[in-house]
Every structure is written in C-alpha cells, then in structure tokens.
C-alpha cells in the first residue's frame, strides 16, 4: 500500500470530459441493478423499487450481540440510522442523524490515523433519506442498505458539499487518512440520487480514495443528464487497491472518475453519461463485464497527453459498448511518453454501433462498426511471447479459456452472497451458541459446535462482531456457510500453532478427499503472538458443480491491538544486521494453502496481509513500521484446478506471495503483491527453511554465485502448471531494508533481482504485467526474459502481453 510522492502530481487533475446534450434517463433504469442472476449477485427484478417497503432483511432483525472487546466500553457495533433519528420519508433532512450514527462511540474519524478497535455497520432500512451535506464515512465501517428494497440517499436542492458520502475528507490540504491505508470498509445496497442538485453544480455520489479490503457492491447512481451536467457517480483520486461490483450509473458528466494504483471492477453498467469512465492515473486496472450504453466516450485514459501519460494500463474483457461513438480514448502512440504507458488489452468485446473502438492522439487506432461486431482480442503496448519486446498495436491471439472456468463464453463470476431472501430463523449466531468473542476466552469449542450444527441443519453461521480466540484448528465441514458482522476476527493463539516443523491450520475447510460446497464471507483470520506453525486457511475441499467461495475473507497477521506483535514488540530495526529472527515476531507459517485435493474455488476481494505497520498506532510519523515474519503467502497446489482469483492481494511474506505448483485452469483478475519491506535484512533464508513437501523455493541453491538482491521473496512463482490466465498483475518491491531509493522513478529498480518466476513445464499468459523495484520483470528457469529498462511505464514497468505459449 506504499505510495510514492510522485503520484501526488495526479491527485488534483480535473476531468477531461466535455458537456454535451444527453437523452433523459428512464426512471425505471434504476431497477437494472435488481435484474441479474444469482451468479452476478444482484437482486430479483420482482418486488419493490428503490426506497419502497419490501421484504425485511434478516440482518435488520437478528439479535444484536456483536462486541468490540478492544474498543471503548459499551461500544455499539450495529447502528440502524433510524435509531439515531433518521426518518427516511423523503422529506425530513436526515443528515445529522446519519452522521451521528456514523460517529458516535469514539470512533476513528478526523485526525485518527487508523483503527481496528471501532468497527461498525451503519444500516439503512428501506426509505428515501434526504441529506443537505456530506456523510463522513468513518474508518472500518460497513454502510449497508436493505437489499430487498434498496434505500435511496438523496441530495436536497440546497445540498452543500462535493459528495453524498465522503470516504476520506480533505479537512486541510491533504486527505484525512492516507488513501493507501484506508482498509476494511464497504458500501452496499444503496441508490445515490443527485438529481435535485443543479446540473451545473459539481457533485459526486461517493468520494472513494481507498486501499485493500474495501468494496462497493450493488449500488445505483442516479445523476443529472441535463445538458452541461457536472454530476459524477464515483470520484476516486488516490489509493492502493480496491474492488467494485454490480454497479449501475445513469446519466452524469462522468460515471466514474478514477485514480488508484490498481483496481478490479466487475459487472458495471453505464447509461447515458457524457463519459462513462475517466481515468486520472493508474498502474493497472481490470474491468470484467463492463457494459457502456449511449455515452459519448466509454473510457477516457488520455490524461497527461502523449508527452506525459499518467495511465499505466487497462485490461478489459467480457464487456460491451453500444451506441457510443468512441469506446476508448488513449494518448499512447509510437512516440508517447512514458514508453509503455497507455497499454491496453481487450478480449471478447461486443460492439453495437460504435464508430471508433480506440482513438489515439492522432486519430482512429482501431475502427468500429455501425452494426454489430465482436473483438476477439486486441492490444497495444509491449509484447513478449516469451521473447521480446515487440511494440504492437493490433489483433492478438486470445488466451485459451478452459471450459471449466466459463459460464457460457465468459468467465464465471459470482458476487458475495447476502442471503437476502432467508428468514432470520435460518441463521445461527455464534454468540448465542456460547462463544464470547471477547479476545480472551478460548472460543474454539463453542465455535466448532455452532459450525457443525449449522452444517447439519442447513443454517448460515452468523459470526457476530467480536474477536474469537482459538487454540486449535477449526474445521469447516461441507455444506457450511459463514457470514461475518463488521469483520469479526478469528484469532489463533498458543503453543498449538507455534511449531514451524509441525504446521497446523487455523481454519481447515474440508478434509482430503471430501466433497461439497462452502461459502465464507466478511471476516478476518489473524494470529496472536508467536505462531510460527500457523497456516491461517487450509482448503482441501473439492466442489463438484457450482464452485465454493470466499468473499472478503482477509488474513491479517500482526500489527493490530491484541496481536502482541505491534510497534511495541516488533518495531523495524533497519540499522541492525539481522542474522536471526526474533521468535516473538514470527507470526505465521503460511497464509492460505489450497491443497492437491481441492478444486472449484472462487475467491474474490480477499487480502492476505502480513502487516508492515501498526494499524492502531496514532503517533508515529512512519505509521509505526514493523518487522514480522510469515513464511508463505497463497500456495495453490490443486491437481484438478478450476480456481478463480478476482481482485486478490498477497503481501509481505518471506518466500513468496503467490505460488502455483502442479495445478491448472486458473483465472486471475488483477492480482497484487508487495515484497516484505525489511528484505534483504534479513533475506529469504531467514527464518524458514525450505520445505520440499510444499514445494518451497530454495534460495540458497538458486542464488548461489549471484550478486545483488537475489534471495528476496517471489511476487509470483509458477511451477509445472498449465493454463494460468492472468488479467492484470501488479508485483511491487518498494524497499531495500525499509529504504525506498531502490524503487524511485527513473532509478535502478534494484530492490530485488527478480520478481516473477516460471519454472518447469508451465503455460501462462499475463495481460498487463506491472512490476516495480525489480531489475527483471519475468524469469524462466532462472534466466531473465524481460528487463525493466525496455518497459518503462508511468511508475511501474509494464508488459502489455506476456505469454509462454
């Protein structure tokens, strides 16, 4: 999540779109968000419209037993805005009531750096909530509406301010929170309506500078479509990751105005905007299932012009443009700067009456059609197959898509389940079942009883807000569904998990050879104190038929209140040569292991993070940077494969972040990594010896005789694996022993020698590979295939198209 100061150049750039006359928006268009399939996760088109009464949502009536044991006394987690005085009647000004619901209880707001101890759900029942100034979104907040009757947040005609919800206000010159450390927040199931505000007034539905473990889901933006409109749906000018899915934008000058390091957006629809999407800057952006209708420009990525492009790359697939004169506007040319900026990959793009697909600075680069057409695959940028680089702008061979990864001709996708049609009786609360969640009591047995009972009875486990200490493995049997409230924490603790020679899973999903279906959503798995043998998630389950899934299940190792591995215990020591790791700061063995017996697993917006700083410190200029050791990130060894990774991140492990061994049929959409900030002090030889049984890299052997920073953890390692398809990757190494000089723009990119290793009999295609801080971008069996010097981009170094095939 580190962001260099050079990017501040882009933070205050204005939108480039110009105003034109637009047709009026059909008032029924708002219902589009309620009319897609269960796989996409939206609601049924039957039933009430936005703001109308409808079926009760179970979360509104379930007993409120969630706690925050490390937060203020008598702290309230679940906040219904009507309990704070909001009316939702479409007349009353509900601003103060909603802001009170957001802020009460000593929460992390203005001048608070970050916090894990004051999580909250701010809930909107069905209704129309009029506001006259912005709602200030506090840290670690889930803003949630009734999905069965989506509430409307409606700006009054006298609205004062720039955003209906302000996710990170400018109280002074800068943002309240550094955008790259805004974690653990969501907005779901709301309609944002700005149409009462004068069309030529600048206003956005959401201000959303954000980082990992954040999401926007199932939202509708109703914006002015009048001539000269200045309305926007989303404004995001900074950050270091994020996910958004199932969004509809109607009208506006710009649907989404975007700037961030990397992002995944899936299943977005834009109707009747001047410009659907305007990019201010990025390194890599992945769009899946984008549908743009009746706009003047689909995606504008021309910011900075040919001499100083600020857009790194976009990857767009399984998408459509209709009745839009220019689908994509870019500034890249044979002579544009930086060299690889403005890279594009298009795959499986449907066109209907689109005159120009790609417009460059000198005119049309890729023509369209007045009728119907499908672009199989096209791109522009640098290409390696696997040798290169070759500069290209033209058709490419689309990646081979294994049928097992598809739903029809498109990649399978499924949004996080909300179980909105189930009655409250279909849920089993762990607190009602005897678990305490007080961060002190051993809750292992109580949690196991509730999980086992729910799997047999077909109920959904409700993991009430809290911190649940476990001292032995929790087993998750087939037919389990677990849904968390406000990111509750399962916290491993004790000697059972502290032997790196006998690693143990904290949660184990299925046993080897077991089959069935499991769904896990909205909780955090963490460790407390020395846990050198803890594998946070072990997934053994095979899932014939519909895939099992994880949505917003995050691994968080150290650096938070209660972890016993904060700045007070594990502060960074770059001035000391480390020859042996502090055993009290060895936090985990592995973050997630998908074993050989597992298959058919969908993972979306999950962040597997070894903390680089103390999240709950409030007085450190550097955020309280720390040194923690976790051996391995995400290790996938599934023999059958069929794995989907949508918008995932893995950071700061010793040996590797992502590893794929003897697997096949894997889809990845915008993966992101960071190398441990302390490496190479110590390097990847400390403190974990390589374990051949799980195919660890052996840096002592492979780095013998090599100079530079060789024994540094891999961002991505692929061994003897087939049909690995990557739709966007950001692999970053910012530091050498906490010193960022090695990754400075225009510098030597020598934080580590190599970042991405392909070994043995492997086939992989990567669209828009963005690498930072590594001299080599891709290695095959120990030999570099691509140097950073040939692929200079906006800040990262980019290869638009890489394939071993």
Short mmCIF file of N, CA, C and O in Angstrom, two decimals, residues 1 183-184 555-560 563 565 570 587 591 607-615 624-630 651-652 677-678:
data_model
loop_
_atom_site.label_atom_id
_atom_site.label_comp_id
_atom_site.label_asym_id
_atom_site.label_seq_id
_atom_site.Cartn_x
_atom_site.Cartn_y
_atom_site.Cartn_z
N UNK A 1 0.80 -1.21 0.00
CA UNK A 1 0.00 0.00 0.00
C UNK A 1 0.83 1.26 0.00
O UNK A 1 0.32 2.34 0.02
N UNK A 183 -8.41 0.87 4.97
CA UNK A 183 -8.74 -0.55 4.86
C UNK A 183 -10.11 -0.83 5.49
O UNK A 183 -10.65 -0.04 6.24
N UNK A 184 -10.67 -2.01 5.19
CA UNK A 184 -11.82 -2.59 5.88
C UNK A 184 -13.03 -1.66 5.88
O UNK A 184 -13.49 -1.16 6.91
N UNK A 555 -6.86 -12.37 5.58
CA UNK A 555 -5.83 -12.77 6.54
C UNK A 555 -5.08 -11.52 6.97
O UNK A 555 -4.60 -10.75 6.13
N UNK A 556 -5.00 -11.30 8.27
CA UNK A 556 -4.30 -10.13 8.81
C UNK A 556 -3.38 -10.61 9.93
O UNK A 556 -3.83 -11.06 10.98
N UNK A 557 -2.09 -10.49 9.67
CA UNK A 557 -1.10 -11.03 10.60
C UNK A 557 -0.37 -9.88 11.29
O UNK A 557 0.35 -9.11 10.64
N UNK A 558 -0.57 -9.74 12.59
CA UNK A 558 0.16 -8.77 13.40
C UNK A 558 -0.23 -7.34 13.14
O UNK A 558 -1.05 -7.01 12.28
N UNK A 559 0.36 -6.43 13.94
CA UNK A 559 0.21 -5.01 13.71
C UNK A 559 -1.11 -4.41 14.15
O UNK A 559 -1.45 -3.32 13.71
N UNK A 560 -1.85 -5.08 15.04
CA UNK A 560 -3.14 -4.54 15.49
C UNK A 560 -3.29 -4.79 16.98
O UNK A 560 -2.62 -5.65 17.56
N UNK A 563 -2.79 -8.21 18.99
CA UNK A 563 -1.95 -9.17 18.25
C UNK A 563 -0.67 -9.53 19.00
O UNK A 563 -0.04 -10.54 18.69
N UNK A 565 1.99 -8.20 18.55
CA UNK A 565 3.06 -8.02 17.55
C UNK A 565 2.86 -6.65 16.89
O UNK A 565 2.55 -6.54 15.72
N UNK A 570 7.63 -5.42 17.89
CA UNK A 570 8.29 -5.85 16.66
C UNK A 570 8.64 -4.67 15.75
O UNK A 570 8.49 -4.74 14.52
N UNK A 587 5.18 -14.71 12.86
CA UNK A 587 3.73 -14.57 13.04
C UNK A 587 2.91 -15.66 12.38
O UNK A 587 1.76 -15.88 12.78
N UNK A 591 -0.19 -18.19 4.80
CA UNK A 591 -1.48 -17.51 4.90
C UNK A 591 -2.63 -18.36 4.37
O UNK A 591 -3.68 -18.45 4.98
N UNK A 607 -7.73 -10.20 0.92
CA UNK A 607 -6.42 -9.60 1.14
C UNK A 607 -5.68 -10.43 2.18
O UNK A 607 -6.12 -10.54 3.32
N UNK A 608 -4.57 -11.03 1.77
CA UNK A 608 -3.76 -11.85 2.66
C UNK A 608 -2.52 -11.04 3.01
O UNK A 608 -1.58 -10.96 2.23
N UNK A 609 -2.51 -10.48 4.21
CA UNK A 609 -1.59 -9.40 4.56
C UNK A 609 -0.81 -9.70 5.83
O UNK A 609 -1.39 -9.98 6.88
N UNK A 610 0.51 -9.60 5.71
CA UNK A 610 1.37 -9.53 6.87
C UNK A 610 1.63 -8.05 7.11
O UNK A 610 2.19 -7.35 6.25
N UNK A 611 1.25 -7.55 8.26
CA UNK A 611 1.27 -6.11 8.49
C UNK A 611 2.68 -5.55 8.36
O UNK A 611 3.64 -6.10 8.91
N UNK A 612 2.79 -4.43 7.68
CA UNK A 612 4.04 -3.70 7.57
C UNK A 612 4.10 -2.55 8.56
O UNK A 612 5.15 -1.94 8.74
N UNK A 613 2.95 -2.23 9.19
CA UNK A 613 2.92 -1.15 10.16
C UNK A 613 1.86 -1.45 11.21
O UNK A 613 1.02 -2.33 11.04
N UNK A 614 1.93 -0.72 12.28
CA UNK A 614 1.00 -0.87 13.39
C UNK A 614 -0.26 -0.07 13.08
O UNK A 614 -0.24 1.16 13.06
N UNK A 615 -1.35 -0.75 12.85
CA UNK A 615 -2.58 -0.11 12.40
C UNK A 615 -3.19 0.77 13.50
O UNK A 615 -3.83 1.78 13.21
N UNK A 624 4.40 3.65 12.28
CA UNK A 624 4.79 2.58 13.18
C UNK A 624 5.21 1.32 12.43
O UNK A 624 4.70 0.23 12.68
N UNK A 625 6.16 1.45 11.49
CA UNK A 625 6.58 0.30 10.69
C UNK A 625 7.17 -0.80 11.56
O UNK A 625 7.85 -0.54 12.56
N UNK A 626 6.89 -2.05 11.17
CA UNK A 626 7.27 -3.21 11.97
C UNK A 626 7.87 -4.28 11.08
O UNK A 626 7.73 -4.25 9.85
N UNK A 627 8.53 -5.24 11.71
CA UNK A 627 9.10 -6.40 11.02
C UNK A 627 8.45 -7.66 11.57
O UNK A 627 8.62 -7.98 12.75
N UNK A 628 7.70 -8.34 10.73
CA UNK A 628 7.05 -9.60 11.07
C UNK A 628 7.40 -10.64 10.01
O UNK A 628 7.60 -10.30 8.84
N UNK A 629 7.42 -11.90 10.43
CA UNK A 629 7.81 -12.97 9.53
C UNK A 629 6.67 -13.96 9.34
O UNK A 629 6.19 -14.58 10.30
N UNK A 630 6.22 -14.07 8.10
CA UNK A 630 5.29 -15.13 7.70
C UNK A 630 5.94 -15.86 6.53
O UNK A 630 6.39 -15.22 5.57
N UNK A 651 0.66 -9.98 0.52
CA UNK A 651 1.75 -9.06 0.79
C UNK A 651 2.62 -9.48 1.96
O UNK A 651 2.13 -9.97 2.97
N UNK A 652 3.96 -9.27 1.78
CA UNK A 652 4.96 -9.20 2.84
C UNK A 652 5.31 -10.53 3.47
O UNK A 652 5.66 -10.60 4.65
N UNK A 677 9.06 -5.44 3.45
CA UNK A 677 9.81 -4.19 3.44
C UNK A 677 11.22 -4.34 4.03
O UNK A 677 12.12 -3.57 3.67
N UNK A 678 11.41 -5.30 4.93
CA UNK A 678 12.71 -5.46 5.58
C UNK A 678 13.72 -6.20 4.71
O UNK A 678 14.93 -6.06 4.91
#
